[in-house]
């Protein structure tokens, strides 16, 4: 009989703990068993504090701190936007070294989905990843340089942004390398070397 009362007591405590006294009102705060850090001691921005001599809870940046990758003199460099539209052109100097750096980072961060040649057939597409853009389609070739830079920085669709992984210059180098890939697969006939033109003419005559 004693165990029966123990079991009944535990059941009553369990019901009260789970259901509570529903409908009751009280000016006192509710009892929280697991507050999950909903309310905690912390410093809020713009709040007054007696801890610091200046009375401010938020602290000023360390002396000499500069804004990270936000060049005021050339916003296009870090945003890809000029005024209210996507920009065209490259705000960094282009060279063979730039393309080499772009190729290196493209193969590290982009080729798994987009493929080494940019056809959207990277190894990730073998695992049911659909909708990867093909850089050699007209729609993608017509994207402004600034928009491609923005997508690399912030992501789009299922693609994550790489703004935290790559510097501004490295992202622009990838854009330059993408443009080089596109030109390599879509070169106008008049811009081909003479030996390449001759090969194509022979193929057409066969």
PDB file of N, CA and C in Angstrom, residues 27 36 41 49 57 70 101 107 119 141 164 180 183 192 195:
ATOM      1  N   UNK A  27       0.958  37.894 -10.875  1.00  0.00           N
ATOM      2  CA  UNK A  27       1.899  38.970 -11.226  1.00  0.00           C
ATOM      3  C   UNK A  27       3.359  38.515 -11.149  1.00  0.00           C
ATOM      4  N   UNK A  36      16.753  27.880 -20.974  1.00  0.00           N
ATOM      5  CA  UNK A  36      17.469  27.837 -22.246  1.00  0.00           C
ATOM      6  C   UNK A  36      18.064  29.195 -22.621  1.00  0.00           C
ATOM      7  N   UNK A  41      22.184  37.424 -18.128  1.00  0.00           N
ATOM      8  CA  UNK A  41      22.936  38.647 -17.865  1.00  0.00           C
ATOM      9  C   UNK A  41      23.853  38.918 -19.055  1.00  0.00           C
ATOM     10  N   UNK A  49      25.730  51.683 -18.576  1.00  0.00           N
ATOM     11  CA  UNK A  49      26.436  50.742 -17.705  1.00  0.00           C
ATOM     12  C   UNK A  49      27.225  51.521 -16.674  1.00  0.00           C
ATOM     13  N   UNK A  57      27.723  50.845 -22.236  1.00  0.00           N
ATOM     14  CA  UNK A  57      27.880  49.397 -22.199  1.00  0.00           C
ATOM     15  C   UNK A  57      28.678  48.911 -23.406  1.00  0.00           C
ATOM     16  N   UNK A  70      36.116  46.975 -46.729  1.00  0.00           N
ATOM     17  CA  UNK A  70      35.104  47.935 -47.135  1.00  0.00           C
ATOM     18  C   UNK A  70      35.786  49.210 -47.606  1.00  0.00           C
ATOM     19  N   UNK A 101      45.897  32.720 -59.869  1.00  0.00           N
ATOM     20  CA  UNK A 101      45.260  32.705 -58.546  1.00  0.00           C
ATOM     21  C   UNK A 101      43.765  32.399 -58.677  1.00  0.00           C
ATOM     22  N   UNK A 107      39.307  26.039 -58.728  1.00  0.00           N
ATOM     23  CA  UNK A 107      39.379  24.584 -58.611  1.00  0.00           C
ATOM     24  C   UNK A 107      39.159  24.118 -57.177  1.00  0.00           C
ATOM     25  N   UNK A 119      31.197  23.699 -67.012  1.00  0.00           N
ATOM     26  CA  UNK A 119      29.981  23.234 -67.687  1.00  0.00           C
ATOM     27  C   UNK A 119      28.889  22.788 -66.710  1.00  0.00           C
ATOM     28  N   UNK A 141      26.794  33.783 -69.643  1.00  0.00           N
ATOM     29  CA  UNK A 141      27.809  34.618 -70.275  1.00  0.00           C
ATOM     30  C   UNK A 141      27.420  36.092 -70.241  1.00  0.00           C
ATOM     31  N   UNK A 164      33.531  35.102 -46.719  1.00  0.00           N
ATOM     32  CA  UNK A 164      34.326  34.915 -45.506  1.00  0.00           C
ATOM     33  C   UNK A 164      35.552  34.045 -45.750  1.00  0.00           C
ATOM     34  N   UNK A 180      37.753  33.971 -68.575  1.00  0.00           N
ATOM     35  CA  UNK A 180      38.729  33.303 -69.440  1.00  0.00           C
ATOM     36  C   UNK A 180      38.208  31.944 -69.889  1.00  0.00           C
ATOM     37  N   UNK A 183      35.611  32.542 -72.619  1.00  0.00           N
ATOM     38  CA  UNK A 183      36.227  32.898 -73.900  1.00  0.00           C
ATOM     39  C   UNK A 183      36.902  31.689 -74.542  1.00  0.00           C
ATOM     40  N   UNK A 192      40.677  33.621 -83.626  1.00  0.00           N
ATOM     41  CA  UNK A 192      41.495  32.413 -83.505  1.00  0.00           C
ATOM     42  C   UNK A 192      42.830  32.586 -84.215  1.00  0.00           C
ATOM     43  N   UNK A 195      46.549  28.941 -87.395  1.00  0.00           N
ATOM     44  CA  UNK A 195      46.601  27.480 -87.478  1.00  0.00           C
ATOM     45  C   UNK A 195      45.286  26.846 -87.019  1.00  0.00           C
TER      46      UNK A 195
END
